[in-house]
C-alpha cells in the first residue's frame, strides 16, 4: 500500500493523476492538491468517469512550507510528485524533509526574478536528504527526464564511450491557435528567450537566443528546423557523463511562432522584471500568460505528433557509432486516453513511472538524484507499457 500526493493540477498534473489512477496496485491512495481547488475537483471527476477511481483533493499554496507540511502531516503520503511550477521546488523539498516524504519533480527550481535554469539550489539539499534517508528525484519528465535515461542507456548498453549528444525536441502538432505554449507559458517563454548555451571540449559556449538552427529529419514526422537552446539537463549530463565531448539541445519552432515571439519580445511582453502600470508594478510576462491559452485547454483539438529523443555518437567495439533513441507521441491519442495533449502526456507518464519505481524499491537511494544516476533498465522496461514506446534507430 502506498500513498502519493500530487501538487499542481495543470496540464501535467492532470496526466500524472490519471496515470497513477491506472496503477492501483502501487498507488493505493492518491491526493491531488493545487492552488485552486476547482481545478483539482475537475480532474478528480474526470478520473472517476474515465478510470473509475476516486481520488482525494485539497487546496494548498505550495509557496508556503508550513501549509504544505500541514497537508503532508494530515495525509501522510510516502512520496510527493511536484508538478506545480519551478518556483515552488525548494519550499516543497523543505516540506518533504520536515515530514519524511520522498520528493520528485519535473523542472529545476527557478527564482521568480531570474531565469537561471540551473540545479545548484536543489543539489545543495543532497546532504539533508541523505541524512533524512529520503530520495529527491529531479527532472523526472521527458526532457529533462527520459532524455537523461536515454543517455544513461546509451552509456551502459549501446556504446563503449559516448562522445556527442544532441537532444532533439520536435512538436509537429497543430492546435489551431495563432500563438500558444504547450506547457506553462511563463516557464516556457523564460526558457526560449534566454541565450542559447552548449558544452563542447570542456567548456560552455553561449549563443544569442534562437540564433543557431539546423534541419533534422524526425521519424514519423519528417524534416523540421530546430533551434539551439539551453536546457537544464545539459548541466546534470555534463556532470554525470564526464566522457562527453559535446552536448547540445535543439527544439523545433515554426516560422509563424517565431514571428509572434519576436514581436512579443520586441515590445517587452516577455520581460520578467516588474514595470509600473497605472500606479502599480506588473510583470509583463505574467500579464501575457493571463492572455494566452491555458496549455491544458489545447488538448481537445490538437492533431499531429511529437518526436523527442537523443542523437548519440560515440565508440563501440573500436568503431564510430551513431544512433537516435526516441519516442513518438500522438496528440489525439493522448487526448483519447487521458484528455491531455502530448506535451503534458510525455511529461506526466515518466513522472508516474518514476514514482512507481521509487515506491516499489526498483529505484532506491538517499539524497538528491538526477535521472541518469539511477539504473535506466527498470524505467525503459516500464515506459512503453505505460504509453510511451521508445525506439533505437541506427544511423
Ligand atoms: P500549468 O501552468 O498547466 O500547471 C501548473 C499548476 O501548478 C497549476 O494548476 C497551478 O495552479 C499550480 N500552482 C502554481 N503555483 C502554485 C502554488 N503556489 N501552490 C500550489 N499550486 C500551484 O503547468 P504545466 O502542467 O504545463 O507544467 C507543470 C510543470 O511541469 C512545470 O514546472 C513545467 O516546467 C514542467 N514541465 C516539465 C517538462 C519536462 O519534460 N520535464 C515538460 C513540460 C512541463 P493554478 O491553476 O491555481 O494556477
XYZ file of C-alpha atoms and ligand atoms in Angstrom:
443
model
C 0.000 0.000 0.000
C 1.391 3.409 -0.851
C 0.070 6.923 -0.758
C 1.080 9.550 -3.294
C 0.455 13.291 -3.152
C 0.485 15.232 -6.428
C 0.823 19.024 -6.232
C -0.180 21.061 -9.309
C -3.436 20.396 -11.171
C -2.422 21.863 -14.552
C -1.805 20.045 -17.839
C 0.937 17.801 -16.433
C -0.674 17.283 -13.003
C -3.849 16.008 -14.615
C -1.915 13.386 -16.642
C 0.055 12.287 -13.546
C -3.183 11.844 -11.588
C -4.796 9.816 -14.415
C -1.740 7.625 -14.873
C -1.382 6.954 -11.118
C -5.069 6.032 -11.030
C -4.370 3.439 -13.763
C -1.913 1.625 -11.443
C -3.981 0.868 -8.316
C -1.667 -1.959 -7.203
C 1.060 0.647 -6.487
C -0.847 3.888 -5.910
C -3.495 2.706 -3.485
C -4.260 6.255 -2.318
C -3.957 9.437 -4.417
C -4.252 13.059 -3.318
C -4.282 15.891 -5.890
C -3.645 19.331 -4.366
C -3.210 22.696 -6.042
C -3.698 26.407 -5.535
C -7.181 26.220 -6.984
C -9.451 23.506 -5.539
C -11.825 23.736 -8.504
C -9.172 22.511 -10.923
C -8.458 19.543 -8.625
C -12.147 18.702 -8.454
C -12.484 18.834 -12.247
C -9.585 16.385 -12.647
C -10.967 14.136 -9.881
C -14.384 13.987 -11.633
C -12.707 13.106 -14.928
C -10.702 10.318 -13.234
C -13.863 8.989 -11.657
C -15.511 8.910 -15.090
C -12.583 7.518 -17.134
C -10.503 5.430 -14.711
C -13.389 4.562 -12.341
C -11.408 5.597 -9.269
C -11.941 8.201 -6.616
C -9.031 10.394 -5.607
C -8.825 12.948 -2.815
C -8.377 16.670 -3.461
C -7.111 19.591 -1.389
C -6.198 23.236 -1.705
C -2.610 24.206 -0.932
C -0.339 27.173 -1.513
C 2.920 25.362 -2.182
C 4.953 28.555 -1.744
C 4.255 28.175 1.983
C 6.351 25.448 3.596
C 4.077 25.300 6.654
C 0.949 24.852 4.540
C 2.476 22.020 2.516
C 3.907 20.420 5.699
C 0.495 20.536 7.381
C -1.063 18.849 4.335
C 1.578 16.089 4.435
C 1.145 15.605 8.202
C -2.550 15.044 7.797
C -2.449 12.956 4.560
C 0.859 11.142 5.329
C 1.998 10.454 1.728
C 5.025 8.230 1.026
C 6.021 10.371 -1.947
C 5.271 13.797 -3.410
C 5.067 14.353 -7.174
C 5.629 18.095 -7.590
C 4.157 19.256 -10.900
C 3.343 22.805 -9.816
C 5.789 25.445 -11.057
C 9.591 25.538 -10.615
C 9.198 28.435 -8.142
C 7.762 26.001 -5.564
C 10.524 23.355 -5.699
C 12.544 24.458 -2.663
C 9.516 25.082 -0.426
C 8.223 21.604 -1.298
C 11.639 19.985 -0.703
C 11.659 21.663 2.728
C 8.165 20.371 3.467
C 9.203 16.828 2.437
C 12.230 16.968 4.740
C 10.094 18.246 7.608
C 7.586 15.416 7.257
C 9.633 12.433 5.950
C 8.261 12.271 2.370
C 10.185 11.271 -0.784
C 10.255 14.081 -3.394
C 10.027 14.084 -7.213
C 9.700 16.948 -9.744
C 9.926 17.605 -13.493
C 11.610 21.041 -13.612
C 14.537 22.702 -11.816
C 13.973 25.369 -9.150
C 13.742 28.884 -10.574
C 13.867 32.149 -8.615
C 10.933 34.292 -9.795
C 13.028 37.293 -10.827
C 15.893 35.488 -12.634
C 15.786 32.922 -15.460
C 18.664 30.617 -14.456
C 17.748 27.022 -15.336
C 20.368 25.527 -13.036
C 20.417 22.801 -10.401
C 22.712 24.448 -7.823
C 19.951 25.246 -5.307
C 18.471 21.768 -5.403
C 21.814 19.912 -5.428
C 22.603 21.819 -2.211
C 19.852 19.731 -0.492
C 21.753 16.460 -1.060
C 23.218 16.153 2.448
C 19.882 16.885 4.124
C 18.037 14.262 2.060
C 20.822 11.733 2.768
C 20.621 12.365 6.498
C 16.833 12.010 6.414
C 17.096 8.722 4.459
C 14.879 10.194 1.719
C 15.165 10.381 -2.066
C 14.696 13.588 -4.071
C 14.460 12.828 -7.796
C 14.914 15.870 -10.039
C 13.676 16.407 -13.577
C 11.567 13.243 -13.961
C 9.573 14.351 -17.043
C 10.576 13.732 -20.683
C 13.197 16.433 -21.245
C 14.625 16.579 -18.653
C 13.839 13.037 -17.601
C 13.667 10.367 -20.282
C 16.346 12.154 -22.324
C 18.676 11.665 -19.301
C 17.628 7.993 -19.127
C 18.313 7.555 -22.889
C 21.830 8.945 -22.327
C 22.421 6.537 -19.406
C 21.138 3.639 -21.548
C 23.493 4.642 -24.395
C 26.427 4.772 -21.963
C 25.548 1.428 -20.279
C 24.335 -0.685 -23.214
C 24.996 0.811 -26.651
C 28.482 2.374 -26.533
C 31.919 1.781 -25.007
C 32.243 5.565 -24.965
C 29.546 8.199 -25.542
C 31.154 11.309 -27.061
C 28.478 13.587 -28.561
C 24.810 14.054 -27.669
C 22.214 16.230 -29.394
C 18.878 16.264 -27.596
C 16.121 16.882 -30.163
C 12.656 18.050 -29.191
C 10.125 18.263 -32.015
C 6.464 19.130 -31.705
C 4.852 18.791 -35.117
C 1.337 19.226 -33.757
C -1.321 21.789 -34.750
C -3.610 23.247 -32.089
C -5.351 25.870 -34.218
C -4.377 28.927 -32.133
C -2.209 31.678 -33.701
C 0.148 31.570 -30.682
C 0.134 29.313 -27.621
C 2.664 27.448 -25.480
C 2.439 23.723 -24.779
C 3.272 23.969 -21.115
C 3.116 26.785 -18.577
C 3.630 29.944 -20.723
C 5.707 31.762 -18.143
C 8.249 28.955 -17.783
C 8.231 28.128 -21.500
C 8.850 31.715 -22.652
C 11.546 32.284 -19.997
C 13.291 29.177 -21.349
C 13.306 30.036 -25.037
C 14.068 33.772 -24.796
C 17.285 33.287 -22.786
C 20.654 32.940 -24.593
C 21.473 29.504 -26.041
C 24.276 27.547 -24.384
C 26.046 24.255 -25.182
C 29.003 22.220 -23.939
C 31.990 21.475 -26.190
C 35.574 20.404 -25.458
C 35.397 21.055 -21.730
C 33.680 24.443 -21.740
C 30.329 26.192 -22.110
C 29.653 28.307 -25.212
C 26.920 30.940 -25.380
C 24.875 31.980 -28.434
C 22.290 34.727 -28.972
C 18.699 33.491 -28.342
C 17.458 31.254 -31.194
C 20.361 32.271 -33.448
C 21.650 28.743 -34.304
C 19.477 26.455 -36.366
C 19.688 23.108 -38.128
C 17.437 20.803 -40.090
C 16.661 17.304 -38.766
C 14.620 14.514 -40.309
C 12.424 13.196 -37.486
C 10.993 9.648 -37.595
C 7.203 9.634 -38.294
C 7.269 13.458 -38.568
C 9.699 14.354 -41.367
C 12.136 17.260 -41.806
C 11.856 20.178 -39.384
C 14.053 23.150 -38.422
C 15.307 23.091 -34.824
C 16.929 25.885 -32.816
C 19.685 25.604 -30.249
C 18.521 26.329 -26.692
C 19.974 25.931 -23.244
C 18.085 23.266 -21.298
C 18.653 22.190 -17.726
C 19.541 18.535 -18.375
C 22.738 19.675 -20.124
C 24.132 20.699 -16.736
C 23.490 17.383 -14.997
C 24.548 15.259 -18.001
C 27.870 17.112 -18.280
C 28.420 16.394 -14.581
C 27.417 12.730 -14.648
C 28.796 11.714 -18.068
C 32.280 13.271 -17.824
C 33.436 11.497 -21.012
C 31.162 13.729 -23.158
C 32.962 15.897 -25.736
C 29.844 17.839 -26.641
C 26.179 18.119 -25.731
C 23.535 20.430 -27.194
C 19.755 20.821 -27.037
C 17.544 21.638 -30.041
C 13.833 22.464 -30.243
C 11.692 22.901 -33.357
C 9.623 26.051 -33.954
C 7.539 27.123 -36.939
C 8.123 30.476 -38.688
C 4.769 31.791 -37.516
C 5.550 31.009 -33.873
C 8.932 32.737 -34.138
C 7.381 35.840 -35.704
C 4.896 36.142 -32.820
C 7.681 35.573 -30.300
C 9.878 38.221 -31.927
C 7.086 40.812 -31.764
C 6.189 39.960 -28.145
C 9.867 40.199 -27.153
C 10.414 43.447 -29.080
C 7.501 45.168 -27.382
C 8.689 43.960 -23.957
C 5.923 41.472 -23.152
C 8.337 38.637 -22.309
C 10.168 40.694 -19.649
C 10.250 39.174 -16.166
C 11.182 42.352 -14.299
C 8.303 44.439 -12.890
C 7.203 47.600 -14.737
C 4.964 50.373 -13.408
C 1.402 50.205 -14.823
C -1.335 52.566 -13.616
C 0.469 53.168 -10.367
C 1.356 49.572 -9.533
C 4.048 47.095 -10.580
C 3.185 44.314 -13.011
C 5.446 41.667 -14.579
C 4.822 41.772 -18.372
C 5.324 38.006 -18.810
C 2.754 37.267 -16.077
C 0.310 39.594 -17.833
C 0.994 37.864 -21.173
C 0.379 34.472 -19.516
C -3.082 35.658 -18.483
C -3.883 36.383 -22.168
C -2.528 33.148 -23.678
C -4.474 29.858 -23.842
C -4.156 27.540 -20.847
C -1.903 24.690 -22.158
C -4.379 22.058 -20.918
C -7.148 23.702 -22.997
C -5.256 22.995 -26.249
C -5.760 19.262 -25.857
C -9.228 18.740 -27.390
C -8.414 19.853 -30.942
C -4.688 19.052 -31.067
C -3.559 16.962 -34.057
C -0.150 15.599 -35.059
C 2.811 14.123 -33.237
C 5.786 14.919 -31.049
C 9.166 13.243 -31.523
C 11.700 13.705 -28.719
C 14.984 11.878 -28.383
C 18.769 11.782 -28.177
C 21.082 11.650 -31.156
C 24.119 9.916 -29.668
C 27.555 9.430 -31.254
C 30.495 7.565 -29.821
C 32.711 4.493 -29.994
C 31.521 0.889 -29.897
C 33.995 -2.035 -30.339
C 36.604 0.347 -31.767
C 34.240 1.826 -34.414
C 32.207 5.021 -34.676
C 28.511 4.532 -33.988
C 25.563 6.935 -34.219
C 22.026 6.236 -33.014
C 18.801 8.150 -32.422
C 16.887 6.978 -29.322
C 13.392 8.443 -29.370
C 9.690 8.356 -28.642
C 6.848 9.498 -30.885
C 3.637 10.570 -29.176
C 0.339 11.416 -30.869
C -1.649 14.379 -29.503
C -5.063 12.935 -30.404
C -4.265 9.534 -28.876
C -3.163 11.195 -25.629
C -6.447 13.088 -25.637
C -8.479 9.925 -26.179
C -6.752 8.239 -23.241
C -6.492 10.966 -20.578
C -7.879 14.163 -22.238
C -4.418 15.717 -22.487
C -2.122 16.914 -25.280
C 1.149 15.108 -25.983
C 3.479 17.561 -24.180
C 1.597 17.115 -20.896
C 1.375 13.355 -21.596
C 5.084 12.838 -22.332
C 5.896 14.697 -19.075
C 3.278 13.074 -16.852
C 3.898 9.440 -17.813
C 7.621 9.420 -16.821
C 6.760 11.213 -13.561
C 4.255 8.464 -12.695
C 6.637 5.645 -13.724
C 9.487 7.221 -11.709
C 7.200 7.429 -8.666
C 6.260 3.782 -9.163
C 9.947 2.751 -9.331
C 10.734 4.626 -6.105
C 7.693 3.249 -4.248
C 8.343 -0.350 -5.333
C 12.046 -0.140 -4.453
C 13.342 -0.583 -8.034
C 14.986 2.822 -7.606
C 16.496 3.318 -4.173
C 18.858 5.787 -2.551
C 19.110 8.656 -0.109
C 19.991 12.117 -1.352
C 19.300 14.230 -4.433
C 19.429 12.438 -7.797
C 19.129 13.280 -11.474
C 17.593 10.581 -13.646
C 20.859 9.451 -15.296
C 22.198 8.438 -11.858
C 19.635 5.642 -11.491
C 19.569 2.335 -13.418
C 17.864 3.028 -16.782
C 16.597 -0.538 -17.358
C 13.574 -0.517 -14.991
C 12.373 2.784 -16.490
C 12.869 1.672 -20.089
C 11.141 -1.672 -19.387
C 8.086 0.083 -17.995
C 7.839 3.171 -20.215
C 6.273 1.509 -23.286
C 3.740 -0.375 -21.167
C 2.541 2.897 -19.701
C 2.085 4.658 -23.040
C 5.483 5.869 -24.293
C 7.142 3.228 -26.515
C 10.745 4.077 -27.421
C 12.994 3.028 -30.297
C 16.657 2.966 -31.316
C 17.375 3.967 -34.916
C 20.848 3.057 -36.178
C 22.302 5.838 -38.347
P 0.335 24.574 -15.681
O 0.509 26.030 -15.601
O -0.687 23.981 -16.594
O 0.008 23.984 -14.215
C 0.698 24.380 -13.070
C -0.201 24.094 -11.865
O 0.524 24.440 -10.679
C -1.481 24.917 -11.879
O -2.585 24.072 -11.591
C -1.245 25.935 -10.762
O -2.386 26.304 -10.049
C -0.347 25.144 -9.817
N 0.385 26.079 -8.958
C 1.077 27.188 -9.316
N 1.557 27.807 -8.233
C 1.148 27.080 -7.164
C 1.302 27.217 -5.774
N 1.987 28.231 -5.230
N 0.751 26.284 -4.973
C 0.032 25.254 -5.478
N -0.143 25.082 -6.792
C 0.395 25.972 -7.619
O 1.765 23.948 -15.995
P 2.112 22.525 -16.666
O 1.220 21.490 -16.081
O 2.181 22.710 -18.117
O 3.606 22.304 -16.116
C 3.832 21.807 -14.809
C 5.327 21.655 -14.554
O 5.858 20.686 -15.463
C 6.132 22.940 -14.781
O 7.084 23.053 -13.749
C 6.830 22.701 -16.093
O 8.036 23.423 -16.201
C 7.059 21.195 -16.029
N 7.278 20.569 -17.350
C 8.301 19.676 -17.494
C 8.544 19.072 -18.702
C 9.595 18.025 -18.824
O 9.624 17.323 -19.832
N 10.477 17.825 -17.886
C 7.757 19.411 -19.898
C 6.612 20.266 -19.620
C 6.426 20.844 -18.391
P -3.447 27.380 -10.624
O -4.319 26.575 -11.509
O -4.156 27.889 -9.424
O -2.635 28.441 -11.350
